[in-house]
Amino acid sequence: MNDTFGARLRARLDACGPLCVGLDPSPALLHAWGLDDSPAGLERFSRTVVDEVGDVAAVVKPQSAFFERWGSRGIAVLERTMADLREAGTLVLLDVKRGDIGSTMAAYAEAYLDRGGPLAADAVTLSPYLGFGSLEGAITSAMLNDAGVFVLARTSNPEAAALQRHVAGQVIAAAAAANAGHTPFGPVGLVMGATLPALDDALDDLNGPILAPGLGAQGATPADVARVFASVRHAVVPSISRAVLADPKQLRSRTLDYRDECAARLGAKVAAQK
């Protein structure tokens, strides 16, 4: 059985449809849910997200910073949350945006990608701004552990445009080279914002998945996702957080609504309707 990250992601997208739910337990959201801004509130929030969307979202993306701010108590909640997500069947993309060189990157890779580790994820986000070559250790570890990485290329925040448009082409080309020969996806995905006015970079040869943040609260719609990523619709995974997390009573229904509209716009079929 092919157990690579690319194969697991493709199977999950085919079963559940193209959507990643960001698990972002910010103080504002904890308060909106009537929870204390505390490790206990953090755990209650995270447990609810797992229960409500773990079986219908292809990917869930915990934002590590909201757990890290509570030190060891927050990291303990993150470890339990990731284990619960795995048990629910969803893929875990840990949003850590790490980027460093040599032994430091090797240590990050060991922490987040080595199978059996307490924080081991199906995939992590990485920053390439020390040079794409600095990510080699993490990419090698991902391949050895049947995991994946998503490298920042063209992100959804407006501050990024001036810098990233000059380097995105190099990041995309390097990711495509790393993915050559892999099926159905290589281990190196890209982060490309759904808020982009247009896609100026050629992605036809990427052979990897594309995480597209910006859906919902940042203004992008499922129609925008389909328009921006028209040439690679099969590979795009729209990501949403605040628009579905705002109300715990509507968390599941909003997730299903966005999932189904994204699937319809992208021409994807959802095998497991729930």
C-alpha atoms as a printed R data frame, in Angstrom:
    type eleno elety resid chain resno       x      y       z
1   ATOM     1    CA   MET     A     1   0.000  0.000   0.000
2   ATOM     2    CA   ASN     A     2   1.271  3.462  -0.924
3   ATOM     3    CA   ASP     A     3   1.388  5.368   2.364
4   ATOM     4    CA   THR     A     4   3.171  8.501   1.191
5   ATOM     5    CA   PHE     A     5   1.831 11.877   2.208
6   ATOM     6    CA   GLY     A     6   0.785 12.565  -1.366
7   ATOM     7    CA   ALA     A     7  -1.209  9.347  -1.542
8   ATOM     8    CA   ARG     A     8  -2.870  9.968   1.835
9   ATOM     9    CA   LEU     A     9  -3.751 13.524   0.880
10  ATOM    10    CA   ARG     A    10  -5.185 12.488  -2.479
11  ATOM    11    CA   ALA     A    11  -7.307  9.812  -0.813
12  ATOM    12    CA   ARG     A    12  -8.532 12.224   1.836
13  ATOM    13    CA   LEU     A    13  -9.414 14.918  -0.724
14  ATOM    14    CA   ASP     A    14 -11.309 12.378  -2.814
15  ATOM    15    CA   ALA     A    15 -13.227 11.148   0.230
16  ATOM    16    CA   CYS     A    16 -13.940 14.424   2.030
17  ATOM    17    CA   GLY     A    17 -13.564 17.152  -0.556
18  ATOM    18    CA   PRO     A    18 -11.080 20.031  -0.873
19  ATOM    19    CA   LEU     A    19 -11.002 21.912   2.428
20  ATOM    20    CA   CYS     A    20  -8.506 22.543   5.211
21  ATOM    21    CA   VAL     A    21  -9.850 23.904   8.494
22  ATOM    22    CA   GLY     A    22  -7.433 26.044  10.463
23  ATOM    23    CA   LEU     A    23  -7.512 25.325  14.188
24  ATOM    24    CA   ASP     A    24  -6.699 28.801  15.542
25  ATOM    25    CA   PRO     A    25  -7.635 29.114  19.236
26  ATOM    26    CA   SER     A    26  -6.899 32.818  19.547
27  ATOM    27    CA   PRO     A    27  -7.868 34.721  22.702
28  ATOM    28    CA   ALA     A    28 -10.604 36.490  20.724
29  ATOM    29    CA   LEU     A    29 -12.151 33.204  19.598
30  ATOM    30    CA   LEU     A    30 -11.882 31.644  23.047
31  ATOM    31    CA   HIS     A    31 -13.793 34.605  24.459
32  ATOM    32    CA   ALA     A    32 -16.346 34.474  21.633
33  ATOM    33    CA   TRP     A    33 -17.008 30.846  22.566
34  ATOM    34    CA   GLY     A    34 -17.478 31.788  26.228
35  ATOM    35    CA   LEU     A    35 -14.258 30.013  27.203
36  ATOM    36    CA   ASP     A    36 -11.491 31.171  29.498
37  ATOM    37    CA   ASP     A    37  -8.246 32.219  27.889
38  ATOM    38    CA   SER     A    38  -6.422 29.385  29.631
39  ATOM    39    CA   PRO     A    39  -5.050 25.922  28.854
40  ATOM    40    CA   ALA     A    40  -8.435 24.511  29.890
41  ATOM    41    CA   GLY     A    41 -10.223 26.805  27.435
42  ATOM    42    CA   LEU     A    42  -7.664 25.915  24.783
43  ATOM    43    CA   GLU     A    43  -8.349 22.217  25.275
44  ATOM    44    CA   ARG     A    44 -12.128 22.619  25.218
45  ATOM    45    CA   PHE     A    45 -11.929 24.644  22.007
46  ATOM    46    CA   SER     A    46  -9.603 22.157  20.324
47  ATOM    47    CA   ARG     A    47 -11.636 19.140  21.394
48  ATOM    48    CA   THR     A    48 -14.781 20.711  19.943
49  ATOM    49    CA   VAL     A    49 -13.093 21.356  16.600
50  ATOM    50    CA   VAL     A    50 -11.909 17.745  16.470
51  ATOM    51    CA   ASP     A    51 -15.386 16.438  17.281
52  ATOM    52    CA   GLU     A    52 -17.187 18.678  14.801
53  ATOM    53    CA   VAL     A    53 -14.944 18.624  11.723
54  ATOM    54    CA   GLY     A    54 -12.418 15.813  12.165
55  ATOM    55    CA   ASP     A    55 -14.496 13.426  10.097
56  ATOM    56    CA   VAL     A    56 -15.499 15.844   7.310
57  ATOM    57    CA   ALA     A    57 -12.448 18.054   6.663
58  ATOM    58    CA   ALA     A    58  -9.676 16.601   4.543
59  ATOM    59    CA   VAL     A    59  -7.048 18.468   6.553
60  ATOM    60    CA   VAL     A    60  -6.996 20.282   9.889
61  ATOM    61    CA   LYS     A    61  -4.247 22.842  10.451
62  ATOM    62    CA   PRO     A    62  -3.448 23.670  14.088
63  ATOM    63    CA   GLN     A    63  -1.643 27.006  14.444
64  ATOM    64    CA   SER     A    64   1.192 26.164  16.801
65  ATOM    65    CA   ALA     A    65   1.631 29.707  18.127
66  ATOM    66    CA   PHE     A    66  -1.712 29.694  19.928
67  ATOM    67    CA   PHE     A    67  -0.596 26.602  21.846
68  ATOM    68    CA   GLU     A    68   3.018 27.662  22.362
69  ATOM    69    CA   ARG     A    69   1.999 30.845  24.195
70  ATOM    70    CA   TRP     A    70   0.975 28.646  27.143
71  ATOM    71    CA   GLY     A    71   4.341 26.927  27.354
72  ATOM    72    CA   SER     A    72   4.431 23.278  28.329
73  ATOM    73    CA   ARG     A    73   0.721 23.243  29.212
74  ATOM    74    CA   GLY     A    74  -0.209 24.486  25.754
75  ATOM    75    CA   ILE     A    75   2.132 22.075  24.010
76  ATOM    76    CA   ALA     A    76   0.553 19.226  25.975
77  ATOM    77    CA   VAL     A    77  -2.848 20.297  24.606
78  ATOM    78    CA   LEU     A    78  -1.391 20.429  21.093
79  ATOM    79    CA   GLU     A    79  -0.001 16.900  21.429
80  ATOM    80    CA   ARG     A    80  -3.389 15.574  22.555
81  ATOM    81    CA   THR     A    81  -5.195 17.494  19.818
82  ATOM    82    CA   MET     A    82  -2.963 16.093  17.098
83  ATOM    83    CA   ALA     A    83  -3.464 12.566  18.426
84  ATOM    84    CA   ASP     A    84  -7.239 13.113  18.503
85  ATOM    85    CA   LEU     A    85  -7.234 14.418  14.940
86  ATOM    86    CA   ARG     A    86  -5.333 11.362  13.751
87  ATOM    87    CA   GLU     A    87  -7.813  9.116  15.501
88  ATOM    88    CA   ALA     A    88 -10.635 10.983  13.735
89  ATOM    89    CA   GLY     A    89  -8.983 10.187  10.416
90  ATOM    90    CA   THR     A    90  -8.077 13.658   9.227
91  ATOM    91    CA   LEU     A    91  -4.613 14.722   8.087
92  ATOM    92    CA   VAL     A    92  -2.744 17.070  10.422
93  ATOM    93    CA   LEU     A    93  -0.908 20.027   8.916
94  ATOM    94    CA   LEU     A    94   0.987 21.748  11.716
95  ATOM    95    CA   ASP     A    95   1.378 25.447  10.974
96  ATOM    96    CA   VAL     A    96   4.822 26.324  12.360
97  ATOM    97    CA   LYS     A    97   6.456 28.181   9.435
98  ATOM    98    CA   ARG     A    98   9.942 27.064  10.450
99  ATOM    99    CA   GLY     A    99  13.014 27.924   8.439
100 ATOM   100    CA   ASP     A   100  16.662 27.609   9.448
101 ATOM   101    CA   ILE     A   101  19.914 25.953   8.420
102 ATOM   102    CA   GLY     A   102  21.955 22.880   9.223
103 ATOM   103    CA   SER     A   103  21.505 21.214  12.577
104 ATOM   104    CA   THR     A   104  18.703 23.594  13.582
105 ATOM   105    CA   MET     A   105  16.550 22.624  10.619
106 ATOM   106    CA   ALA     A   106  17.396 18.988  11.303
107 ATOM   107    CA   ALA     A   107  16.086 19.429  14.847
108 ATOM   108    CA   TYR     A   108  12.867 21.019  13.571
109 ATOM   109    CA   ALA     A   109  12.465 18.111  11.172
110 ATOM   110    CA   GLU     A   110  12.970 15.619  13.992
111 ATOM   111    CA   ALA     A   111  10.383 17.423  16.128
112 ATOM   112    CA   TYR     A   112   7.631 17.665  13.526
113 ATOM   113    CA   LEU     A   113   8.229 15.008  10.885
114 ATOM   114    CA   ASP     A   114   9.839 11.955  12.495
115 ATOM   115    CA   ARG     A   115   7.245  9.234  12.938
116 ATOM   116    CA   GLY     A   116   6.406  8.441  16.533
117 ATOM   117    CA   GLY     A   117   7.373 11.850  17.915
118 ATOM   118    CA   PRO     A   118   4.857 13.583  20.189
119 ATOM   119    CA   LEU     A   119   4.486 16.474  17.712
120 ATOM   120    CA   ALA     A   120   4.842 14.458  14.506
121 ATOM   121    CA   ALA     A   121   2.442 15.761  11.857
122 ATOM   122    CA   ASP     A   122   1.417 14.596   8.416
123 ATOM   123    CA   ALA     A   123   2.897 17.858   7.120
124 ATOM   124    CA   VAL     A   124   4.255 21.202   8.302
125 ATOM   125    CA   THR     A   125   4.594 24.699   6.898
126 ATOM   126    CA   LEU     A   126   8.104 25.978   6.154
127 ATOM   127    CA   SER     A   127   9.641 29.347   5.308
128 ATOM   128    CA   PRO     A   128  12.232 29.369   2.471
129 ATOM   129    CA   TYR     A   129  13.716 32.790   3.129
130 ATOM   130    CA   LEU     A   130  17.117 31.485   4.167
131 ATOM   131    CA   GLY     A   131  17.255 29.908   0.730
132 ATOM   132    CA   PHE     A   132  15.339 26.884  -0.536
133 ATOM   133    CA   GLY     A   133  18.426 24.769   0.034
134 ATOM   134    CA   SER     A   134  18.110 25.382   3.772
135 ATOM   135    CA   LEU     A   135  14.947 23.236   3.686
136 ATOM   136    CA   GLU     A   136  16.764 20.169   2.374
137 ATOM   137    CA   GLY     A   137  16.941 18.470   5.763
138 ATOM   138    CA   ALA     A   138  13.207 18.852   6.341
139 ATOM   139    CA   ILE     A   139  12.328 17.687   2.829
140 ATOM   140    CA   THR     A   140  14.583 14.639   3.187
141 ATOM   141    CA   SER     A   141  13.009 13.846   6.561
142 ATOM   142    CA   ALA     A   142   9.537 14.229   5.057
143 ATOM   143    CA   MET     A   143  10.378 11.728   2.324
144 ATOM   144    CA   LEU     A   144  11.845  9.243   4.789
145 ATOM   145    CA   ASN     A   145   8.804  9.505   7.051
146 ATOM   146    CA   ASP     A   146   6.097  9.638   4.353
147 ATOM   147    CA   ALA     A   147   5.256 13.164   5.451
148 ATOM   148    CA   GLY     A   148   4.953 16.449   3.596
149 ATOM   149    CA   VAL     A   149   5.910 20.117   3.753
150 ATOM   150    CA   PHE     A   150   4.162 23.246   2.514
151 ATOM   151    CA   VAL     A   151   6.585 26.005   1.588
152 ATOM   152    CA   LEU     A   152   5.565 29.655   1.644
153 ATOM   153    CA   ALA     A   153   5.464 31.027  -1.890
154 ATOM   154    CA   ARG     A   154   2.705 33.646  -2.352
155 ATOM   155    CA   THR     A   155   0.862 34.079   0.930
156 ATOM   156    CA   SER     A   156  -2.498 35.740   1.535
157 ATOM   157    CA   ASN     A   157  -1.345 38.657   3.728
158 ATOM   158    CA   PRO     A   158  -1.050 41.943   1.784
159 ATOM   159    CA   GLU     A   159   2.343 42.814   3.307
160 ATOM   160    CA   ALA     A   160   3.928 39.869   1.512
161 ATOM   161    CA   ALA     A   161   3.313 40.856  -2.102
162 ATOM   162    CA   ALA     A   162   6.267 43.198  -2.662
163 ATOM   163    CA   LEU     A   163   8.816 40.666  -1.403
164 ATOM   164    CA   GLN     A   164   7.321 37.402  -2.553
165 ATOM   165    CA   ARG     A   165   6.666 38.315  -6.177
166 ATOM   166    CA   HIS     A   166  10.444 38.534  -6.653
167 ATOM   167    CA   VAL     A   167  11.218 35.095  -5.248
168 ATOM   168    CA   ALA     A   168   8.078 33.002  -5.745
169 ATOM   169    CA   GLY     A   169   9.231 31.711  -9.125
170 ATOM   170    CA   GLN     A   170  12.419 30.295  -7.621
171 ATOM   171    CA   VAL     A   171  10.488 28.636  -4.792
172 ATOM   172    CA   ILE     A   172   8.007 27.085  -7.225
173 ATOM   173    CA   ALA     A   173  10.759 25.793  -9.518
174 ATOM   174    CA   ALA     A   174  12.673 24.256  -6.600
175 ATOM   175    CA   ALA     A   175   9.511 22.589  -5.257
176 ATOM   176    CA   ALA     A   176   8.741 21.148  -8.689
177 ATOM   177    CA   ALA     A   177  12.257 19.717  -8.920
178 ATOM   178    CA   ALA     A   178  11.887 18.064  -5.506
179 ATOM   179    CA   ASN     A   179   8.532 16.547  -6.552
180 ATOM   180    CA   ALA     A   180   9.707 15.099  -9.872
181 ATOM   181    CA   GLY     A   181   8.767 11.462 -10.328
182 ATOM   182    CA   HIS     A   182   6.367 11.240  -7.386
183 ATOM   183    CA   THR     A   183   2.714 10.239  -7.718
184 ATOM   184    CA   PRO     A   184  -0.006 11.343  -7.137
185 ATOM   185    CA   PHE     A   185   1.696 14.303  -5.404
186 ATOM   186    CA   GLY     A   186   5.256 14.902  -4.355
187 ATOM   187    CA   PRO     A   187   6.013 15.747  -0.713
188 ATOM   188    CA   VAL     A   188   6.584 19.472  -1.299
189 ATOM   189    CA   GLY     A   189   3.477 21.608  -1.403
190 ATOM   190    CA   LEU     A   190   3.215 25.361  -1.693
191 ATOM   191    CA   VAL     A   191   1.305 28.008   0.227
192 ATOM   192    CA   MET     A   192  -0.405 30.270  -2.326
193 ATOM   193    CA   GLY     A   193  -3.060 32.717  -1.147
194 ATOM   194    CA   ALA     A   194  -6.618 32.420  -2.404
195 ATOM   195    CA   THR     A   195  -6.711 36.234  -2.165
196 ATOM   196    CA   LEU     A   196  -4.295 36.678  -5.074
197 ATOM   197    CA   PRO     A   197  -5.852 38.810  -7.832
198 ATOM   198    CA   ALA     A   198  -4.381 36.458 -10.412
199 ATOM   199    CA   LEU     A   199  -1.876 33.647 -10.630
200 ATOM   200    CA   ASP     A   200   1.226 35.001 -12.319
201 ATOM   201    CA   ASP     A   201   3.333 31.907 -11.670
202 ATOM   202    CA   ALA     A   202   3.115 28.700 -13.706
203 ATOM   203    CA   LEU     A   203   2.192 25.752 -11.514
204 ATOM   204    CA   ASP     A   204   1.498 23.109 -14.154
205 ATOM   205    CA   ASP     A   205   4.760 21.260 -13.420
206 ATOM   206    CA   LEU     A   206   4.592 21.518  -9.619
207 ATOM   207    CA   ASN     A   207   3.371 17.940  -9.104
208 ATOM   208    CA   GLY     A   208   2.485 18.858  -5.536
209 ATOM   209    CA   PRO     A   209  -0.440 20.164  -3.493
210 ATOM   210    CA   ILE     A   210  -1.259 23.840  -2.994
211 ATOM   211    CA   LEU     A   211  -2.564 25.161   0.311
212 ATOM   212    CA   ALA     A   212  -4.672 28.244  -0.412
213 ATOM   213    CA   PRO     A   213  -5.350 30.322   2.732
214 ATOM   214    CA   GLY     A   214  -7.567 33.386   2.699
215 ATOM   215    CA   LEU     A   215 -10.980 31.783   2.274
216 ATOM   216    CA   GLY     A   216 -13.688 33.432   4.368
217 ATOM   217    CA   ALA     A   217 -12.612 36.172   6.776
218 ATOM   218    CA   GLN     A   218  -9.772 37.385   4.537
219 ATOM   219    CA   GLY     A   219 -12.234 37.888   1.702
220 ATOM   220    CA   ALA     A   220 -11.688 35.053  -0.741
221 ATOM   221    CA   THR     A   221 -14.650 32.963  -1.899
222 ATOM   222    CA   PRO     A   222 -14.833 29.453  -3.367
223 ATOM   223    CA   ALA     A   223 -15.348 31.137  -6.742
224 ATOM   224    CA   ASP     A   224 -12.076 33.023  -6.270
225 ATOM   225    CA   VAL     A   225 -10.257 29.772  -5.479
226 ATOM   226    CA   ALA     A   226 -11.561 28.201  -8.688
227 ATOM   227    CA   ARG     A   227 -10.630 31.289 -10.713
228 ATOM   228    CA   VAL     A   228  -7.123 31.786  -9.325
229 ATOM   229    CA   PHE     A   229  -6.179 28.090  -9.459
230 ATOM   230    CA   ALA     A   230  -8.061 27.164 -12.631
231 ATOM   231    CA   SER     A   231  -5.094 25.296 -14.116
232 ATOM   232    CA   VAL     A   232  -4.400 23.214 -10.984
233 ATOM   233    CA   ARG     A   233  -7.844 22.723  -9.481
234 ATOM   234    CA   HIS     A   234  -7.124 19.061  -8.725
235 ATOM   235    CA   ALA     A   235  -4.245 20.040  -6.424
236 ATOM   236    CA   VAL     A   236  -5.602 23.011  -4.497
237 ATOM   237    CA   VAL     A   237  -6.677 22.767  -0.841
238 ATOM   238    CA   PRO     A   238  -8.526 25.931   0.232
239 ATOM   239    CA   SER     A   239  -7.960 26.817   3.883
240 ATOM   240    CA   ILE     A   240 -10.462 28.514   6.178
241 ATOM   241    CA   SER     A   241 -10.484 29.283   9.878
242 ATOM   242    CA   ARG     A   242 -12.321 32.273  11.387
243 ATOM   243    CA   ALA     A   243 -15.340 32.061   9.070
244 ATOM   244    CA   VAL     A   244 -16.158 28.575  10.359
245 ATOM   245    CA   LEU     A   245 -14.771 28.925  13.889
246 ATOM   246    CA   ALA     A   246 -16.757 32.034  14.837
247 ATOM   247    CA   ASP     A   247 -19.720 30.126  16.280
248 ATOM   248    CA   PRO     A   248 -19.281 26.651  17.786
249 ATOM   249    CA   LYS     A   249 -22.976 25.886  17.157
250 ATOM   250    CA   GLN     A   250 -22.483 26.398  13.422
251 ATOM   251    CA   LEU     A   251 -18.969 25.005  13.137
252 ATOM   252    CA   ARG     A   252 -19.920 21.758  11.431
253 ATOM   253    CA   SER     A   253 -22.613 23.190   9.175
254 ATOM   254    CA   ARG     A   254 -20.402 26.050   7.982
255 ATOM   255    CA   THR     A   255 -17.542 23.649   7.343
256 ATOM   256    CA   LEU     A   256 -19.809 21.434   5.249
257 ATOM   257    CA   ASP     A   257 -21.193 24.434   3.347
258 ATOM   258    CA   TYR     A   258 -17.724 25.733   2.445
259 ATOM   259    CA   ARG     A   259 -16.456 22.238   1.681
260 ATOM   260    CA   ASP     A   260 -19.326 21.467  -0.663
261 ATOM   261    CA   GLU     A   261 -19.161 24.819  -2.458
262 ATOM   262    CA   CYS     A   262 -15.406 24.482  -2.925
263 ATOM   263    CA   ALA     A   263 -15.916 20.975  -4.293
264 ATOM   264    CA   ALA     A   264 -18.572 22.192  -6.721
265 ATOM   265    CA   ARG     A   265 -16.469 25.130  -7.922
266 ATOM   266    CA   LEU     A   266 -13.357 23.004  -8.327
267 ATOM   267    CA   GLY     A   267 -15.165 20.139 -10.042
268 ATOM   268    CA   ALA     A   268 -14.377 17.712  -7.223
269 ATOM   269    CA   LYS     A   269 -16.629 14.936  -6.031
270 ATOM   270    CA   VAL     A   270 -17.095 14.237  -2.334
271 ATOM   271    CA   ALA     A   271 -17.353 10.517  -1.732
272 ATOM   272    CA   ALA     A   272 -18.388 10.738   1.936
273 ATOM   273    CA   GLN     A   273 -21.404 13.026   2.157
274 ATOM   274    CA   LYS     A   274 -22.257 13.951   5.750
